Coordinates of C-alpha atoms and ligand atoms in Angstrom, one line a residue:
A1 CA -9.4 148.4 -232.2
V2 CA -11.8 151.4 -232.4
L3 CA -12.7 151.0 -228.7
G4 CA -9.0 150.7 -227.9
S5 CA -8.1 154.0 -229.6
E6 CA -11.0 155.8 -228.0
A7 CA -10.0 154.5 -224.6
S8 CA -6.4 155.6 -225.1
A9 CA -7.6 159.1 -226.2
L10 CA -9.0 159.7 -222.8
P11 CA -6.7 161.5 -220.4
P12 CA -5.7 159.2 -217.5
K13 CA -7.9 159.7 -214.4
K14 CA -6.4 161.1 -211.3
K15 CA -7.1 159.2 -208.1
V16 CA -8.2 161.4 -205.3
C17 CA -8.4 160.1 -201.7
V18 CA -10.5 161.9 -199.1
I19 CA -9.8 161.2 -195.4
G20 CA -13.0 161.4 -193.2
A21 CA -16.7 161.5 -194.1
G22 CA -17.7 164.3 -191.8
A23 CA -19.0 167.6 -193.3
T24 CA -15.5 168.4 -194.6
G25 CA -15.0 165.0 -196.3
L26 CA -18.5 165.0 -197.8
A27 CA -18.2 168.5 -199.2
S28 CA -14.8 167.4 -200.7
A29 CA -16.3 164.2 -202.2
K30 CA -19.2 166.1 -203.7
H31 CA -16.9 168.5 -205.6
V32 CA -14.5 165.8 -206.8
A33 CA -17.4 163.5 -207.9
E34 CA -18.6 166.3 -210.3
Y35 CA -15.9 165.2 -212.7
P36 CA -16.2 161.4 -213.0
D37 CA -14.3 161.4 -216.3
E38 CA -11.3 163.1 -214.6
F39 CA -11.2 161.7 -211.1
D40 CA -11.4 158.3 -209.4
L41 CA -12.6 159.0 -205.9
V42 CA -12.4 157.1 -202.7
V43 CA -13.3 158.3 -199.2
F44 CA -11.9 156.5 -196.1
E45 CA -14.0 156.8 -192.9
K46 CA -13.1 154.9 -189.8
N47 CA -16.6 155.0 -188.3
S48 CA -19.5 153.0 -189.5
Y49 CA -21.4 156.1 -190.6
V50 CA -21.1 159.5 -192.3
G51 CA -21.6 162.9 -190.6
G52 CA -18.5 162.8 -188.3
L53 CA -18.9 164.6 -185.0
W54 CA -22.7 165.1 -185.4
N55 CA -23.1 161.4 -184.5
Y56 CA -24.0 161.8 -180.8
T57 CA -23.2 158.9 -178.4
D58 CA -23.5 158.7 -174.6
S59 CA -20.2 156.9 -174.7
V60 CA -17.0 158.8 -173.9
D61 CA -14.5 156.0 -173.9
V62 CA -13.7 153.8 -176.9
D63 CA -15.8 152.6 -179.8
E64 CA -16.6 149.0 -180.8
H65 CA -13.1 148.8 -182.4
G66 CA -11.3 150.0 -179.3
L67 CA -10.6 153.4 -180.9
P68 CA -11.2 156.6 -178.9
I69 CA -14.7 158.1 -179.3
H70 CA -14.4 160.8 -182.0
T71 CA -17.4 163.0 -181.3
S72 CA -17.5 165.9 -178.9
M73 CA -21.3 166.3 -179.3
Y74 CA -23.4 166.7 -176.2
K75 CA -26.9 165.4 -175.6
Y76 CA -29.1 168.5 -175.8
L77 CA -26.9 170.6 -178.1
R78 CA -28.6 173.0 -180.4
T79 CA -26.5 174.7 -183.0
N80 CA -25.2 178.1 -182.2
L81 CA -25.6 179.1 -185.9
P82 CA -28.9 179.2 -187.7
K83 CA -29.4 176.4 -190.2
E84 CA -30.0 179.1 -192.8
L85 CA -26.3 179.9 -192.6
M86 CA -25.0 176.5 -191.8
A87 CA -26.3 174.9 -195.0
F88 CA -24.0 174.4 -198.0
P89 CA -24.9 176.8 -200.8
D90 CA -25.6 173.9 -203.2
Y91 CA -27.9 172.0 -200.8
R92 CA -30.2 174.2 -198.7
D93 CA -32.7 171.6 -197.5
F94 CA -32.4 171.3 -193.7
L95 CA -35.5 169.2 -193.2
G96 CA -37.4 168.4 -190.1
E97 CA -37.2 171.6 -187.9
E98 CA -38.6 175.0 -188.4
R99 CA -36.4 176.6 -185.8
S100 CA -33.1 178.0 -186.9
C101 CA -30.9 176.6 -184.1
V102 CA -31.5 172.9 -184.7
K103 CA -30.7 169.8 -182.6
H104 CA -27.6 167.9 -183.4
E105 CA -29.7 165.0 -184.9
T106 CA -31.1 167.4 -187.5
V107 CA -27.6 168.4 -188.6
L108 CA -26.7 164.7 -188.9
A109 CA -29.9 164.0 -190.9
Y110 CA -28.9 166.9 -193.2
L111 CA -25.5 165.5 -193.8
Q112 CA -26.9 162.0 -194.5
N113 CA -29.4 163.5 -196.9
F114 CA -26.6 165.4 -198.6
T115 CA -24.7 162.1 -199.0
D116 CA -27.8 160.5 -200.6
H117 CA -28.7 163.5 -202.7
F118 CA -25.3 163.6 -204.4
N119 CA -24.9 159.8 -204.5
L120 CA -21.8 159.8 -202.5
H121 CA -22.1 156.4 -200.7
Q122 CA -20.6 154.6 -203.7
Y123 CA -17.2 156.3 -203.0
I124 CA -17.2 155.9 -199.2
Q125 CA -15.4 153.0 -197.5
L126 CA -16.7 152.9 -193.9
H127 CA -14.9 151.1 -191.1
T128 CA -11.6 152.0 -192.8
L129 CA -9.0 153.7 -190.7
V130 CA -6.2 155.6 -192.4
E131 CA -3.1 154.6 -190.5
K132 CA -0.3 156.1 -192.6
V133 CA 0.2 158.3 -195.6
E134 CA 3.6 158.3 -197.4
T135 CA 4.3 161.1 -199.8
V136 CA 6.3 159.9 -202.9
I137 CA 7.9 162.7 -204.9
G138 CA 7.6 162.1 -208.7
G139 CA 10.0 163.2 -211.3
G140 CA 8.0 166.1 -212.7
D141 CA 6.0 169.1 -211.3
W142 CA 3.8 168.9 -208.2
H143 CA 1.2 166.9 -210.1
S144 CA 3.6 164.0 -210.3
T145 CA 3.7 163.5 -206.5
T146 CA 1.8 160.5 -205.3
Y147 CA 0.5 159.3 -201.9
K148 CA 0.5 155.8 -200.5
V149 CA -2.4 155.6 -198.2
H150 CA -2.2 152.7 -195.8
T151 CA -5.6 151.7 -194.4
R152 CA -6.9 149.0 -192.1
N153 CA -10.4 147.6 -192.3
L154 CA -11.6 147.6 -188.8
D155 CA -14.0 144.7 -189.2
D156 CA -11.6 142.1 -190.5
D157 CA -8.3 143.8 -189.7
T158 CA -7.1 143.5 -193.4
K159 CA -4.6 146.1 -194.4
S160 CA -4.5 147.8 -197.9
V161 CA -2.4 150.4 -199.7
T162 CA -4.1 152.8 -202.1
V163 CA -1.9 155.0 -204.3
C164 CA -3.4 158.3 -205.2
N165 CA -2.5 161.5 -207.0
A166 CA -4.2 163.9 -204.6
L167 CA -5.3 163.9 -200.9
M168 CA -8.0 165.9 -199.2
I169 CA -7.6 165.6 -195.4
G170 CA -10.8 166.1 -193.4
N171 CA -10.2 164.2 -190.2
G172 CA -11.6 166.9 -188.0
H173 CA -10.0 168.8 -185.2
Y174 CA -12.4 168.6 -182.3
F175 CA -11.4 165.2 -180.9
N176 CA -8.0 165.6 -179.2
P177 CA -8.5 167.6 -176.0
R178 CA -6.1 170.4 -175.2
I179 CA -5.7 170.5 -171.4
P180 CA -3.5 173.2 -169.9
S181 CA -1.4 172.1 -166.9
I182 CA -2.5 173.8 -163.7
P183 CA -0.4 173.3 -160.6
G184 CA -2.1 171.1 -158.1
M185 CA -4.8 169.8 -160.5
D186 CA -4.0 166.3 -159.4
T187 CA -5.2 167.1 -155.9
F188 CA -8.7 168.0 -157.1
P189 CA -11.0 165.4 -155.6
G190 CA -14.0 165.8 -157.8
R191 CA -14.8 164.9 -161.3
V192 CA -12.5 166.5 -163.9
L193 CA -13.4 166.4 -167.6
H194 CA -12.9 168.2 -170.9
S195 CA -15.8 169.4 -173.1
H196 CA -14.9 166.5 -175.4
T197 CA -16.4 164.1 -172.9
Y198 CA -19.2 166.4 -171.5
R199 CA -22.5 164.9 -172.3
K200 CA -25.4 166.1 -170.1
P201 CA -26.2 168.5 -167.3
E202 CA -27.9 165.9 -165.2
D203 CA -24.5 164.6 -164.3
F204 CA -23.9 167.8 -162.2
A205 CA -27.2 168.1 -160.3
G206 CA -26.8 170.1 -157.1
Q207 CA -23.0 170.6 -157.6
T208 CA -20.8 173.6 -157.8
V209 CA -19.0 173.4 -161.2
A210 CA -16.0 175.3 -162.4
V211 CA -15.9 175.7 -166.2
L212 CA -12.6 176.9 -167.6
G213 CA -12.8 178.8 -170.9
A214 CA -15.5 181.0 -172.3
S215 CA -15.4 180.3 -176.0
A216 CA -18.4 178.8 -177.7
S217 CA -18.3 175.5 -175.8
G218 CA -17.5 177.0 -172.4
T219 CA -20.4 179.5 -172.6
D220 CA -22.8 177.0 -174.0
I221 CA -21.9 174.3 -171.5
S222 CA -22.1 176.7 -168.5
I223 CA -25.6 177.8 -169.5
E224 CA -26.7 174.2 -169.9
V225 CA -25.0 172.9 -166.6
A226 CA -26.6 175.8 -164.7
E227 CA -30.0 174.2 -165.2
T228 CA -29.2 171.4 -162.8
A229 CA -26.1 172.6 -160.9
Q230 CA -26.3 174.7 -157.8
K231 CA -23.7 177.1 -159.0
V232 CA -21.4 177.5 -162.0
Y233 CA -18.2 179.5 -162.1
L234 CA -17.4 180.5 -165.6
S235 CA -13.7 181.1 -165.3
H236 CA -11.8 182.9 -168.1
N237 CA -9.4 185.8 -168.8
K238 CA -11.3 187.3 -171.7
D239 CA -13.4 190.5 -171.4
R240 CA -16.5 189.8 -169.2
I241 CA -19.6 188.6 -171.1
K242 CA -21.9 191.6 -170.8
S243 CA -25.1 189.7 -171.8
E244 CA -27.5 188.3 -169.3
L245 CA -26.4 184.8 -168.0
P246 CA -28.4 182.4 -165.7
A247 CA -28.6 183.8 -162.2
N248 CA -26.4 181.0 -160.8
V249 CA -23.6 181.5 -163.3
E250 CA -20.8 183.8 -162.1
Q251 CA -17.9 184.9 -164.2
V252 CA -14.5 184.8 -162.5
S253 CA -11.0 185.1 -163.7
G254 CA -8.9 182.1 -164.9
V255 CA -7.9 179.3 -162.5
V256 CA -4.1 179.4 -161.9
A257 CA -3.7 176.8 -159.1
V258 CA -5.6 174.1 -157.4
D259 CA -5.4 172.7 -153.9
G260 CA -8.0 170.1 -153.2
N261 CA -11.4 171.7 -153.8
T262 CA -10.0 175.2 -153.6
L263 CA -9.2 177.0 -156.8
T264 CA -7.0 180.1 -156.9
L265 CA -7.9 182.6 -159.6
K266 CA -5.7 184.9 -161.5
D267 CA -6.9 187.9 -159.5
G268 CA -6.0 186.2 -156.2
M269 CA -9.6 185.3 -155.3
T270 CA -10.3 181.7 -154.3
I271 CA -13.4 179.6 -155.0
T272 CA -14.4 176.0 -154.2
A273 CA -15.9 173.5 -156.7
D274 CA -17.1 169.9 -156.8
A275 CA -16.4 169.4 -160.5
F276 CA -14.1 170.9 -163.1
I277 CA -14.8 171.1 -166.9
F278 CA -12.0 172.2 -169.2
C279 CA -13.4 174.0 -172.2
T280 CA -10.0 174.8 -173.5
G281 CA -10.1 173.7 -177.0
F282 CA -8.4 171.0 -179.0
T283 CA -4.9 170.1 -180.3
F284 CA -4.8 169.5 -184.1
T285 CA -3.3 166.2 -185.0
Y286 CA -2.7 164.1 -188.1
P287 CA -1.4 160.9 -186.7
F288 CA -1.2 159.3 -190.2
L289 CA 1.2 161.8 -191.7
D290 CA 4.9 161.3 -191.6
E291 CA 7.8 163.5 -192.3
S292 CA 7.6 163.0 -196.1
S293 CA 4.5 165.2 -196.1
G294 CA 6.6 168.2 -195.3
I295 CA 4.0 169.2 -192.8
K296 CA 4.6 170.3 -189.2
V297 CA 2.0 171.1 -186.6
I298 CA 3.3 173.6 -184.2
D299 CA 0.8 174.7 -181.5
N300 CA -2.1 174.2 -183.9
Q301 CA -0.5 176.0 -186.8
V302 CA -0.4 173.5 -189.7
Y303 CA 2.7 174.6 -191.6
P304 CA 3.4 175.4 -194.4
L305 CA -0.1 176.0 -195.9
Y306 CA -1.3 178.4 -198.6
K307 CA -4.7 179.8 -197.9
H308 CA -5.0 177.6 -194.8
L309 CA -5.5 174.8 -197.2
V310 CA -2.8 173.8 -199.7
N311 CA 0.4 172.1 -198.6
I312 CA 3.0 174.4 -200.1
E313 CA 5.6 171.5 -200.3
H314 CA 3.1 169.2 -202.0
P315 CA 0.2 171.2 -203.5
S316 CA -1.8 168.1 -204.3
M317 CA -2.4 167.6 -200.6
A318 CA -5.1 169.8 -199.0
F319 CA -6.2 170.2 -195.4
V320 CA -9.9 171.0 -195.8
G321 CA -11.9 172.5 -193.0
L322 CA -9.0 173.9 -190.9
P323 CA -10.1 177.6 -190.2
L324 CA -11.7 178.4 -186.9
L325 CA -14.3 181.0 -185.8
V326 CA -16.1 180.5 -189.1
V327 CA -19.4 179.4 -190.6
H328 CA -18.1 176.0 -191.4
F329 CA -20.1 174.3 -194.1
P330 CA -20.1 177.2 -196.7
L331 CA -16.3 177.6 -196.1
F332 CA -15.8 173.9 -196.6
H333 CA -17.7 174.2 -199.9
V334 CA -15.5 177.0 -201.1
Q335 CA -12.3 175.3 -200.1
A336 CA -13.3 172.0 -201.8
K337 CA -14.3 173.8 -205.0
Y338 CA -11.1 175.7 -205.0
F339 CA -8.9 172.7 -204.6
V340 CA -10.7 170.7 -207.3
A341 CA -10.2 173.7 -209.6
L342 CA -6.5 173.6 -208.7
L343 CA -6.3 169.8 -209.5
R344 CA -8.0 170.5 -212.8
D345 CA -5.4 173.2 -213.7
E346 CA -8.1 175.8 -214.0
F347 CA -5.7 178.2 -212.4
K348 CA -2.1 178.3 -211.3
L349 CA -0.7 178.7 -207.8
P350 CA 1.6 181.7 -207.2
S351 CA 5.3 181.2 -206.6
K352 CA 6.4 179.4 -203.5
E353 CA 7.8 182.6 -202.2
I354 CA 4.5 184.3 -202.4
M355 CA 2.6 181.3 -200.9
M356 CA 5.0 181.3 -198.0
K357 CA 3.9 184.9 -197.1
D358 CA 0.6 183.3 -196.3
T359 CA 2.1 181.4 -193.4
E360 CA 3.3 184.5 -191.6
L361 CA 1.7 185.2 -188.3
N362 CA 1.9 189.0 -188.3
G363 CA 2.1 189.2 -184.6
R364 CA -0.5 186.5 -183.8
R365 CA 0.3 183.5 -181.7
Q366 CA 0.7 180.2 -183.5
R367 CA -2.4 178.8 -181.8
Y368 CA -4.5 181.4 -183.5
A369 CA -2.9 181.0 -187.0
H370 CA -6.1 179.6 -188.5
F371 CA -8.6 181.8 -186.7
L372 CA -10.4 183.7 -189.3
G373 CA -13.5 185.4 -187.7
D374 CA -14.6 188.4 -189.7
A375 CA -11.8 187.7 -192.3
Q376 CA -13.6 184.5 -193.4
W377 CA -15.8 186.3 -195.9
D378 CA -13.0 188.0 -197.8
Y379 CA -11.1 184.7 -197.6
N380 CA -14.0 182.8 -199.2
D381 CA -14.4 185.5 -201.9
A382 CA -10.6 185.5 -202.6
L383 CA -10.6 181.8 -203.1
A384 CA -13.5 182.0 -205.5
K385 CA -11.8 184.8 -207.4
E386 CA -8.5 183.1 -207.6
A387 CA -10.0 179.8 -208.8
G388 CA -12.5 181.6 -211.1
F389 CA -15.9 180.6 -209.7
E390 CA -18.9 182.4 -208.4
P391 CA -18.6 183.6 -204.8
I392 CA -21.1 182.3 -202.3
P393 CA -24.3 184.5 -201.9
S394 CA -23.9 187.6 -199.8
Y395 CA -26.6 186.6 -197.3
Y396 CA -24.0 184.4 -195.6
R397 CA -21.9 187.4 -194.8
E398 CA -24.8 189.8 -193.9
G399 CA -26.7 187.1 -192.0
Y400 CA -23.7 186.2 -190.0
A401 CA -22.9 189.8 -189.1
M402 CA -26.5 190.2 -187.9
W403 CA -26.5 186.8 -186.0
H404 CA -23.1 187.3 -184.4
A405 CA -24.1 190.7 -183.0
Y406 CA -27.4 189.3 -181.7
R407 CA -25.8 186.2 -180.2
T408 CA -23.2 188.4 -178.4
A409 CA -25.9 190.6 -176.9
K410 CA -28.3 187.8 -176.0
V411 CA -26.1 184.8 -175.0
L412 CA -28.9 183.3 -172.9
H413 CA -31.8 183.6 -175.3
Y414 CA -30.6 183.9 -178.9
K415 CA -31.4 180.2 -179.7
E416 CA -35.1 181.0 -179.2
S417 CA -35.0 183.4 -182.2
D418 CA -34.7 182.6 -185.9
L419 CA -33.0 183.9 -188.9
R420 CA -34.9 184.1 -192.1
I421 CA -33.6 184.9 -195.6
D422 CA -36.2 186.3 -197.9
E423 CA -36.4 185.6 -201.7
N424 CA -34.2 188.7 -202.4
G425 CA -31.5 187.2 -200.1
K426 CA -32.2 189.7 -197.3
P427 CA -31.6 188.2 -193.8
T428 CA -33.8 189.2 -190.8
I429 CA -33.9 188.0 -187.2
V430 CA -37.4 187.0 -186.3
N431 CA -38.9 186.7 -182.8
P432 CA -36.0 188.7 -181.2
K433 CA -35.9 188.5 -177.4
Ligands
LIG1 P1 -15.6 165.8 -188.1 O1 -17.1 165.9 -188.1 O2 -14.9 165.6 -186.9 O3 -15.3 164.6 -189.1 C1 -14.1 164.0 -189.3 C2 -14.3 162.5 -189.7 O4 -13.0 162.0 -190.0 C3 -14.9 161.7 -188.7 O5 -16.0 161.0 -189.2 C4 -13.8 160.7 -188.3 O6 -14.2 159.5 -187.9 C5 -13.0 160.7 -189.6 N1 -11.6 160.3 -189.3 C6 -10.7 160.9 -188.5 N2 -9.5 160.3 -188.5 C7 -9.6 159.3 -189.5 C8 -8.7 158.3 -190.0 N3 -7.4 158.3 -189.5 N4 -9.1 157.4 -190.9 C9 -10.4 157.5 -191.3 N5 -11.3 158.4 -190.9 C10 -10.9 159.3 -190.0 N6 -20.5 174.1 -186.7 C11 -21.6 174.7 -187.1 O7 -21.6 175.1 -188.3 N7 -22.6 175.0 -186.3 C12 -22.6 174.6 -185.0 O8 -23.6 174.9 -184.3 C13 -21.5 173.9 -184.5 N8 -21.5 173.4 -183.2 C14 -20.5 172.6 -182.8 C15 -20.5 172.1 -181.6 C16 -19.4 171.3 -181.1 C17 -19.5 170.7 -179.7 C18 -18.3 171.0 -181.9 C19 -17.2 170.2 -181.5 C20 -18.3 171.6 -183.2 C21 -19.4 172.4 -183.7 N9 -19.4 172.9 -185.0 C22 -20.4 173.6 -185.4 C23 -18.2 172.8 -185.9 C24 -18.1 171.4 -186.6 O9 -16.9 171.0 -186.2 C25 -18.2 171.6 -188.1 O10 -19.5 172.1 -188.4 C26 -18.0 170.3 -188.9 O11 -19.1 169.4 -188.6 C27 -16.7 169.6 -188.8 O12 -16.7 168.6 -189.8 P2 -15.3 167.8 -190.1 O13 -15.7 167.0 -191.2 O14 -14.2 168.8 -190.3 O15 -14.9 167.0 -188.8

């Protein structure tokens, strides 16, 4: 009887489902798992491993279960951010490499070590694909909404339904290529691919390659392909990259039409190419969400979200890891901590009217709705303030400002330098080129 009364005195635990065990899902799981008396946690991951897109494979087609390959990682990728900034604030040990811009396998090992360190394996169900999520409105406030998460075990094909009180979605957004339509593209006789399926420069030895798009991947892939290709055209409509590039990389304006091997550019010039790589980004997709979620994705704006994170219609549903042009891992940390504080009623959300203001584009195109860039630091600090926890250390902001300026000026050589943070939290670039 005593046991019974003690048990009934405990508040009922909330069930929290996390979708995906990439960096986002792992950060989410870590913060939920800090409250074992309050939350029951389960993480569903379709792959047979944690770490998401940092699991490199030569394969570009389908995996052993016939599902499209998730990762967009390429063979020789080194990070474009120093590990000193990539690391989560609560787990700084990037083991194995002294250099700041580490190989993809080092990041994967870091995420695996993070999983071990915080004992997260016990919550993670691998080989488990989330196929559908139904949102079921309860009778009370937003806490009474539940989610029916339909999953399929990819090994034995058994299906299950898990009912949970909160959902943290971390399925990633670099797996569904966005390919603009260019008149005549179907007449191009050479190899056409998207950065999602780019793997290694050897595949382009001796060729002339057109790379469309000069964001992080377009620039990085152009420099890499230039090692084996005869010539690379980096085609884009942004301001010209002023930094030194390999001698065989030429910046040209965007491709507007294709006729066989001949590409017509925005400025009227023509070039010829043997291969074409689209580095034109990705389309966000949540194939498991139906209308009951209240969420629409319009040209990569996930709507309606408060703070790029909380579903305004059902605030117990979060889209963790959505912002772009950010230092990802520390931002995931802040978002996960914020959302867990919300679930614990440590703070109250503002009115729906005020939250809806957050969805306004203020002149931006929808496609850029979740681009944060320099605004990420105030964003991180605002979340910490609203939820009442310590902001992340200021060396992230200062180190990134330093690194970003350096990277922009030295596109070709910045990965040979390192960023160090001293014991007083002061960042410095060492071995500058
Ligand atoms: P992912 O790593 O994509 O993980 C999502 C997980 O969800 C996957 O494991 C997937 O299998 C699972 N999943 C998806 N759908 C389902 C479903 N229906 N059911 C079950 N599971 C599902 N960031 C940096 O900080 N530094 C860098 O240098 C850097 N370089 C990058 C280079 C490239 C080429 C790319 C594409 C990204 C790079 N990033 C970099 C950004 C990177 O996206 C983030 O750092 C981060 O790893 C993303 O983690 P995620 O968990 O959001 O997504």
